PDB file of C-alpha atoms in Angstrom:
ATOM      1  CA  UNK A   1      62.442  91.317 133.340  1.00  0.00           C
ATOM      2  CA  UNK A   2      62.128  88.266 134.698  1.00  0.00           C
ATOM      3  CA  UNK A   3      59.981  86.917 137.673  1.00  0.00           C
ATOM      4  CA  UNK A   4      60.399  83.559 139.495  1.00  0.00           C
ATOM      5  CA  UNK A   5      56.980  82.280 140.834  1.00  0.00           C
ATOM      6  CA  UNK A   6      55.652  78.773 142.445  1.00  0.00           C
ATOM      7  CA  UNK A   7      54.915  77.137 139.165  1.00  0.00           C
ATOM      8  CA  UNK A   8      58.040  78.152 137.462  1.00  0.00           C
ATOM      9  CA  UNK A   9      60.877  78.955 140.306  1.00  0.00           C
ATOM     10  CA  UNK A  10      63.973  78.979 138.353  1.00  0.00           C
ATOM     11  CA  UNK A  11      63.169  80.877 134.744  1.00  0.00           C
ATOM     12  CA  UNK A  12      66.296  81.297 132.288  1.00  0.00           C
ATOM     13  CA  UNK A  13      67.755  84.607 134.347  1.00  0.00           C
ATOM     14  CA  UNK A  14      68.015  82.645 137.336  1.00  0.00           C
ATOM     15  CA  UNK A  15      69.242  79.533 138.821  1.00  0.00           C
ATOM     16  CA  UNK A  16      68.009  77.674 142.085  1.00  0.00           C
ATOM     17  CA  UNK A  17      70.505  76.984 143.866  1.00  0.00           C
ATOM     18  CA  UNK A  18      71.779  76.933 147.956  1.00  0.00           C
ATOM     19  CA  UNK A  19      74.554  79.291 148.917  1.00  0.00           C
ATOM     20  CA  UNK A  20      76.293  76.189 150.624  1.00  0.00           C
ATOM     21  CA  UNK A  21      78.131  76.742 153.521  1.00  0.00           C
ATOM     22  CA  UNK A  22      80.551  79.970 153.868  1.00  0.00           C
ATOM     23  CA  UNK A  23      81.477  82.736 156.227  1.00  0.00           C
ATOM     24  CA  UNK A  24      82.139  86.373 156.143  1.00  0.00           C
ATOM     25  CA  UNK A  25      79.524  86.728 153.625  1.00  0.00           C
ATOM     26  CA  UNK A  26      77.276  90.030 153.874  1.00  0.00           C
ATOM     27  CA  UNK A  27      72.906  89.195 154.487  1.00  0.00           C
ATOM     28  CA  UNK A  28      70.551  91.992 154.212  1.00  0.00           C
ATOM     29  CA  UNK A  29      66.726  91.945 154.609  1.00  0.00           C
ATOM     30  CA  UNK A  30      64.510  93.538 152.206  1.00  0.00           C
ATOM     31  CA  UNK A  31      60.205  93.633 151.289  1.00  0.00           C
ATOM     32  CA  UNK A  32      60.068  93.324 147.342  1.00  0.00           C
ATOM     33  CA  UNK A  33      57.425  94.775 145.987  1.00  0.00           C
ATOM     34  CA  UNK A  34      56.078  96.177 149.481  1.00  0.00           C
ATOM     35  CA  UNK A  35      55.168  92.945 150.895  1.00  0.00           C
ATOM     36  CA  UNK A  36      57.236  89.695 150.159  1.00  0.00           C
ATOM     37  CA  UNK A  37      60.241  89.169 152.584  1.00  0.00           C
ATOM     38  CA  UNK A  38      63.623  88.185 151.343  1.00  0.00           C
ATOM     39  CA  UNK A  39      67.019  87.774 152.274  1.00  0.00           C
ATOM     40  CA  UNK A  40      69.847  89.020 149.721  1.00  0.00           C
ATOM     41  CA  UNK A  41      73.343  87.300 150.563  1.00  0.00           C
ATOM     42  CA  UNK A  42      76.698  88.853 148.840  1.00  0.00           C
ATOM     43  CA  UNK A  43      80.252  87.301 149.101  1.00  0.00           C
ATOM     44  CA  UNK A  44      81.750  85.639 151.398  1.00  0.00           C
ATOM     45  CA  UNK A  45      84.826  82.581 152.069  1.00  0.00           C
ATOM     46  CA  UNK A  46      83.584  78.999 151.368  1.00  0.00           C
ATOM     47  CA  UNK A  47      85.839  77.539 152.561  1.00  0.00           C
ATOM     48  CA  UNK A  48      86.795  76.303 156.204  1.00  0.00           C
ATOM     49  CA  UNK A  49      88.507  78.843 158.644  1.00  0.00           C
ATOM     50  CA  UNK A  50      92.292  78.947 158.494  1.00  0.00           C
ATOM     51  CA  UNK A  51      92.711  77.591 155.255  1.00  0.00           C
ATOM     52  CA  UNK A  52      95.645  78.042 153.608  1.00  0.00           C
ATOM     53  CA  UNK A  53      93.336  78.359 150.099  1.00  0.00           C
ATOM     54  CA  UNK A  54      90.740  80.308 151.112  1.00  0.00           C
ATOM     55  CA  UNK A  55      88.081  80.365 147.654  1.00  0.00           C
ATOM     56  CA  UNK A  56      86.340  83.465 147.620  1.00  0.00           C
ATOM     57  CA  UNK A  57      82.745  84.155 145.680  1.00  0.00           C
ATOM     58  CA  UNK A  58      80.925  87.232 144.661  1.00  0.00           C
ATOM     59  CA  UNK A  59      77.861  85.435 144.289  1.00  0.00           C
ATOM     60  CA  UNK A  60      74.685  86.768 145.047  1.00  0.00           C
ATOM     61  CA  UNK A  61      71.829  84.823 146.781  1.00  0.00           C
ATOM     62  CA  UNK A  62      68.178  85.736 147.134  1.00  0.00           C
ATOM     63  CA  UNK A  63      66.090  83.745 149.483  1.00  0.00           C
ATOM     64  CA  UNK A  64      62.291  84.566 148.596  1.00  0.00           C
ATOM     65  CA  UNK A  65      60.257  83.916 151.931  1.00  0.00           C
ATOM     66  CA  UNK A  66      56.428  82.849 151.157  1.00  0.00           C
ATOM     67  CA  UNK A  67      54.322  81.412 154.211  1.00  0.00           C
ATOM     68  CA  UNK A  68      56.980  79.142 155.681  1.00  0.00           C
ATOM     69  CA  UNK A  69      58.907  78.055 152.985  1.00  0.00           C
ATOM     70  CA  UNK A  70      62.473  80.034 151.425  1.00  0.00           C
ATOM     71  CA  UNK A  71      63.493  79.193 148.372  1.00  0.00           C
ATOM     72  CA  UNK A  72      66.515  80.316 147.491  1.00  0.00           C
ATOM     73  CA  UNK A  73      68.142  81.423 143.980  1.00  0.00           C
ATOM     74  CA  UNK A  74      71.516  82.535 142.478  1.00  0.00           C
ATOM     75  CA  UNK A  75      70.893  85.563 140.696  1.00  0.00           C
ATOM     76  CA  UNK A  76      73.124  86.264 137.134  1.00  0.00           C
ATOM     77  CA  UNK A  77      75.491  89.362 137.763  1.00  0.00           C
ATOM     78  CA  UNK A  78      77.912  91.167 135.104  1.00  0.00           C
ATOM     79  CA  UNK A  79      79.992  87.861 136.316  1.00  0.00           C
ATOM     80  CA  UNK A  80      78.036  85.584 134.307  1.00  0.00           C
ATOM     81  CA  UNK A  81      78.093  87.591 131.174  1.00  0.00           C
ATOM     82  CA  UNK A  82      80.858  87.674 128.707  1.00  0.00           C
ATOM     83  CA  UNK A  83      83.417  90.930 129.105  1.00  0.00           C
ATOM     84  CA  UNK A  84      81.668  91.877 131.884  1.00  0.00           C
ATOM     85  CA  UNK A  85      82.741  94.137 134.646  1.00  0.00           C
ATOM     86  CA  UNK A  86      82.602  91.409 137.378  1.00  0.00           C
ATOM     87  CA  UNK A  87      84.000  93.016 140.946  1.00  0.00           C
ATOM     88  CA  UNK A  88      86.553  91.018 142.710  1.00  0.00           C
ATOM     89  CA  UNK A  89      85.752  88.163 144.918  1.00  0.00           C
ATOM     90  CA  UNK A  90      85.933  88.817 148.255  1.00  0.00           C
ATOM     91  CA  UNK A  91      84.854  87.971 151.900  1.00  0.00           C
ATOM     92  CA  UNK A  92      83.884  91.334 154.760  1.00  0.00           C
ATOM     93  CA  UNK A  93      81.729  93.225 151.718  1.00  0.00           C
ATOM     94  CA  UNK A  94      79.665  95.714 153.113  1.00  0.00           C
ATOM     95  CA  UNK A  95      76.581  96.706 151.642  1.00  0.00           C
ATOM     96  CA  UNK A  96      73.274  98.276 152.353  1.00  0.00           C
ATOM     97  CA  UNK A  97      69.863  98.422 150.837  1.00  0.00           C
ATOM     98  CA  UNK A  98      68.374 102.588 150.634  1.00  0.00           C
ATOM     99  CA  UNK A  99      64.954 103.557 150.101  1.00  0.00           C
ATOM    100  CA  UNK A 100      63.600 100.064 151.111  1.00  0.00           C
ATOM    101  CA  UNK A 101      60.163 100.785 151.745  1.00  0.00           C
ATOM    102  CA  UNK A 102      56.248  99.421 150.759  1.00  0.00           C
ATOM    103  CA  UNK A 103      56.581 101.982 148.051  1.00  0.00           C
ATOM    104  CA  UNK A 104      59.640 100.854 146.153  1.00  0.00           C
ATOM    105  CA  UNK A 105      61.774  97.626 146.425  1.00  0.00           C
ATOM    106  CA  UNK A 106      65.038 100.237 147.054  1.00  0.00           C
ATOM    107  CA  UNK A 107      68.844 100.205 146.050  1.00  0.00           C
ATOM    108  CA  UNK A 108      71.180  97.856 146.648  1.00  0.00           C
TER     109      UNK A 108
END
């Protein structure tokens, strides 16, 4: 397991990188590790309302929340590895995170 920290953000299992704009995506608080805020973002449509194209993502987007300052990183899912089971791409997911508390980081 790999950790991102200050001096090295963006180690090989993850890459730094903004969401970008999109809608109908699915955000959910959580404490990791009892104490450090994030935000966990799943889905969504990035592309404009009404679009006749509409480009759908399963990509999912951890915002780590220290002081004042988010940085934000695309995490590697079965997606990203060869003849893996990668779920379908879709906007209006619904998701929640269970057992979330200051003694474990939870399920998502």
């Amino acid at each position: 397991t790999k950790y991102c920290r200050n001096d090295d953000p963006c180690s090989s299992d993850y890459e730094c990188s903004l969401p970008g704009p999109r809608h109908g995506h699915k955000a959910l608080q959580l404490t990791v590790e009892g104490s450090t805020q994030a935000l966990l973002m799943l889905g969504g449509e990035k592309t404009d309302f009404g679009s006749t194209s509409p480009e759908l993502t399963m990509d999912v987007h951890v915002g780590s929340v220290v002081a004042s300052i988010m940085t934000m990183y695309q995490l590697k899912t079965s997606c990203d590895v060869p003849n893996g089971d990668c779920p379908t791409a879709r906007r209006d997911a619904s998701a929640a995170i269970m057992g979330n508390t200051g003694s474990s980081n939870g399920r998502l």
